[in-house]
């Protein structure tokens, strides 16, 4: 793998929710993929707006090396940190979890809160659909018109993502994304299939991708 590519990671394929009632308090856990802190905090804002009368909106996110969490008024260390540990314990990344609590009149104590927030978050993540994200190398590929069919054939042979095509007087240019382990064979086949006429340049990975 190219050294500047991020490692593969497992995230959520779709948002998921898990509800629990513990000692008369309602705990509503929401888990969703987030690829930036801004995206995670936007999810939090949406849930605050959706449940404005809740007692607490406790949360945590893990996005690569970045993480944050909040107890949102619960005793320190009893909510946000257990949610973060649940994320890490489930082996998922690029994930935001918000646990909304409606207080039911019974105090749980510090240990009870840790179990309630951490357990609700973990159960939500356990049941959530997952997705493995593998980085791709990006190339700008240009071929003369007479080799266009060869390019299309090779794009179909490999698991590729193709960008929008641009046309010039000489031929066609487009962005092609391939898995790093496939890149050498794909580029060699493209060179051979076009008898060296194809032009291929790796595109520098954009910040945040």
Tab-separated table of C-alpha atoms in Angstrom, residues 5-136:
chain	number	residue	atom	x	y	z
A	5	UNK	CA	-2.788	6.120	2.111
A	6	UNK	CA	-4.749	5.657	5.332
A	7	UNK	CA	-5.197	2.100	6.629
A	8	UNK	CA	-8.476	0.240	6.086
A	9	UNK	CA	-11.081	0.625	8.806
A	10	UNK	CA	-14.495	-0.712	9.779
A	11	UNK	CA	-17.327	1.763	10.178
A	12	UNK	CA	-21.133	1.711	10.085
A	13	UNK	CA	-22.954	1.016	6.845
A	14	UNK	CA	-26.073	2.834	8.076
A	15	UNK	CA	-27.270	4.727	11.144
A	16	UNK	CA	-28.572	2.572	13.987
A	17	UNK	CA	-30.629	3.129	17.131
A	18	UNK	CA	-31.024	1.146	20.348
A	19	UNK	CA	-33.386	2.018	23.201
A	20	UNK	CA	-33.230	0.826	26.796
A	21	UNK	CA	-35.129	1.567	30.014
A	22	UNK	CA	-32.956	1.334	33.136
A	23	UNK	CA	-34.417	2.176	36.556
A	24	UNK	CA	-37.189	4.215	34.919
A	25	UNK	CA	-34.725	6.300	32.854
A	26	UNK	CA	-34.929	6.047	29.084
A	27	UNK	CA	-31.641	5.753	27.202
A	28	UNK	CA	-31.807	6.269	23.431
A	29	UNK	CA	-28.534	5.411	21.698
A	30	UNK	CA	-27.830	6.646	18.169
A	31	UNK	CA	-24.778	5.513	16.199
A	32	UNK	CA	-23.785	6.824	12.775
A	33	UNK	CA	-20.765	7.110	10.543
A	34	UNK	CA	-18.926	10.443	10.765
A	35	UNK	CA	-15.888	11.263	8.633
A	36	UNK	CA	-15.060	14.592	10.296
A	37	UNK	CA	-15.585	16.237	13.684
A	38	UNK	CA	-17.891	18.739	11.992
A	39	UNK	CA	-20.065	15.922	10.683
A	40	UNK	CA	-20.178	14.295	14.141
A	41	UNK	CA	-21.175	17.537	15.854
A	42	UNK	CA	-23.841	18.162	13.195
A	43	UNK	CA	-25.363	14.800	14.131
A	44	UNK	CA	-25.331	15.859	17.783
A	45	UNK	CA	-27.018	19.158	16.939
A	46	UNK	CA	-29.726	17.326	14.998
A	47	UNK	CA	-30.451	15.044	17.948
A	48	UNK	CA	-30.519	17.974	20.382
A	49	UNK	CA	-33.081	19.590	18.109
A	50	UNK	CA	-35.070	16.355	17.805
A	51	UNK	CA	-35.085	15.691	21.562
A	52	UNK	CA	-34.924	19.172	23.114
A	53	UNK	CA	-36.613	18.094	26.360
A	54	UNK	CA	-34.152	15.278	27.150
A	55	UNK	CA	-32.216	15.487	30.416
A	56	UNK	CA	-28.821	14.766	28.818
A	57	UNK	CA	-27.294	14.321	25.366
A	58	UNK	CA	-24.027	12.453	26.062
A	59	UNK	CA	-21.728	11.543	23.210
A	60	UNK	CA	-18.392	10.424	21.884
A	61	UNK	CA	-16.747	10.094	18.502
A	62	UNK	CA	-13.664	8.325	17.183
A	63	UNK	CA	-12.340	9.389	13.763
A	64	UNK	CA	-8.905	7.930	13.191
A	65	UNK	CA	-6.605	9.463	15.808
A	66	UNK	CA	-9.167	12.141	16.673
A	67	UNK	CA	-11.685	11.644	19.450
A	68	UNK	CA	-13.868	13.696	21.762
A	69	UNK	CA	-16.556	12.962	24.307
A	70	UNK	CA	-18.926	14.784	26.647
A	71	UNK	CA	-20.815	13.902	29.826
A	72	UNK	CA	-23.273	16.762	29.171
A	73	UNK	CA	-23.938	17.402	32.840
A	74	UNK	CA	-23.686	13.847	34.132
A	75	UNK	CA	-21.002	13.251	36.804
A	76	UNK	CA	-17.514	13.374	35.247
A	77	UNK	CA	-16.408	10.138	33.608
A	78	UNK	CA	-19.786	8.401	33.804
A	79	UNK	CA	-21.118	8.934	30.276
A	80	UNK	CA	-18.867	10.240	27.500
A	81	UNK	CA	-15.828	8.117	28.332
A	82	UNK	CA	-17.849	4.863	28.602
A	83	UNK	CA	-19.412	5.638	25.206
A	84	UNK	CA	-15.951	6.136	23.717
A	85	UNK	CA	-14.771	2.847	25.262
A	86	UNK	CA	-17.787	1.145	23.677
A	87	UNK	CA	-16.779	2.489	20.249
A	88	UNK	CA	-13.211	1.277	20.714
A	89	UNK	CA	-14.335	-2.037	22.159
A	90	UNK	CA	-16.491	-2.733	19.107
A	91	UNK	CA	-13.548	-2.079	16.789
A	92	UNK	CA	-15.251	0.587	14.691
A	93	UNK	CA	-13.895	3.912	13.459
A	94	UNK	CA	-15.292	7.086	11.914
A	95	UNK	CA	-18.254	6.718	14.267
A	96	UNK	CA	-20.324	9.119	16.381
A	97	UNK	CA	-22.519	7.790	19.193
A	98	UNK	CA	-25.026	9.942	21.054
A	99	UNK	CA	-26.957	8.586	24.039
A	100	UNK	CA	-30.023	10.661	24.898
A	101	UNK	CA	-31.317	10.237	28.453
A	102	UNK	CA	-34.704	11.020	29.913
A	103	UNK	CA	-34.307	10.933	33.692
A	104	UNK	CA	-36.818	8.667	35.384
A	105	UNK	CA	-36.494	9.786	38.985
A	106	UNK	CA	-34.134	7.074	40.235
A	107	UNK	CA	-30.461	7.935	40.712
A	108	UNK	CA	-28.187	5.260	39.262
A	109	UNK	CA	-24.943	6.229	40.965
A	110	UNK	CA	-21.615	6.516	39.194
A	111	UNK	CA	-21.249	2.795	38.493
A	112	UNK	CA	-24.817	2.501	37.280
A	113	UNK	CA	-24.383	5.437	34.915
A	114	UNK	CA	-21.185	3.975	33.463
A	115	UNK	CA	-22.949	0.661	32.827
A	116	UNK	CA	-26.040	2.348	31.411
A	117	UNK	CA	-24.265	4.659	28.982
A	118	UNK	CA	-21.495	2.252	28.022
A	119	UNK	CA	-23.818	-0.734	27.754
A	120	UNK	CA	-26.457	1.069	25.685
A	121	UNK	CA	-23.820	2.399	23.307
A	122	UNK	CA	-22.147	-1.018	22.979
A	123	UNK	CA	-25.452	-2.768	22.290
A	124	UNK	CA	-26.323	-0.182	19.641
A	125	UNK	CA	-22.981	-0.710	17.900
A	126	UNK	CA	-23.165	-4.510	18.167
A	127	UNK	CA	-26.400	-4.567	16.191
A	128	UNK	CA	-25.425	-1.882	13.666
A	129	UNK	CA	-24.605	-2.902	10.070
A	130	UNK	CA	-20.908	-2.572	9.306
A	131	UNK	CA	-18.832	-1.577	6.323
A	132	UNK	CA	-15.134	-2.093	5.625
A	133	UNK	CA	-13.560	0.983	4.047
A	134	UNK	CA	-10.433	0.361	2.013
A	135	UNK	CA	-8.486	3.288	0.527
A	136	UNK	CA	-7.912	3.507	-3.201
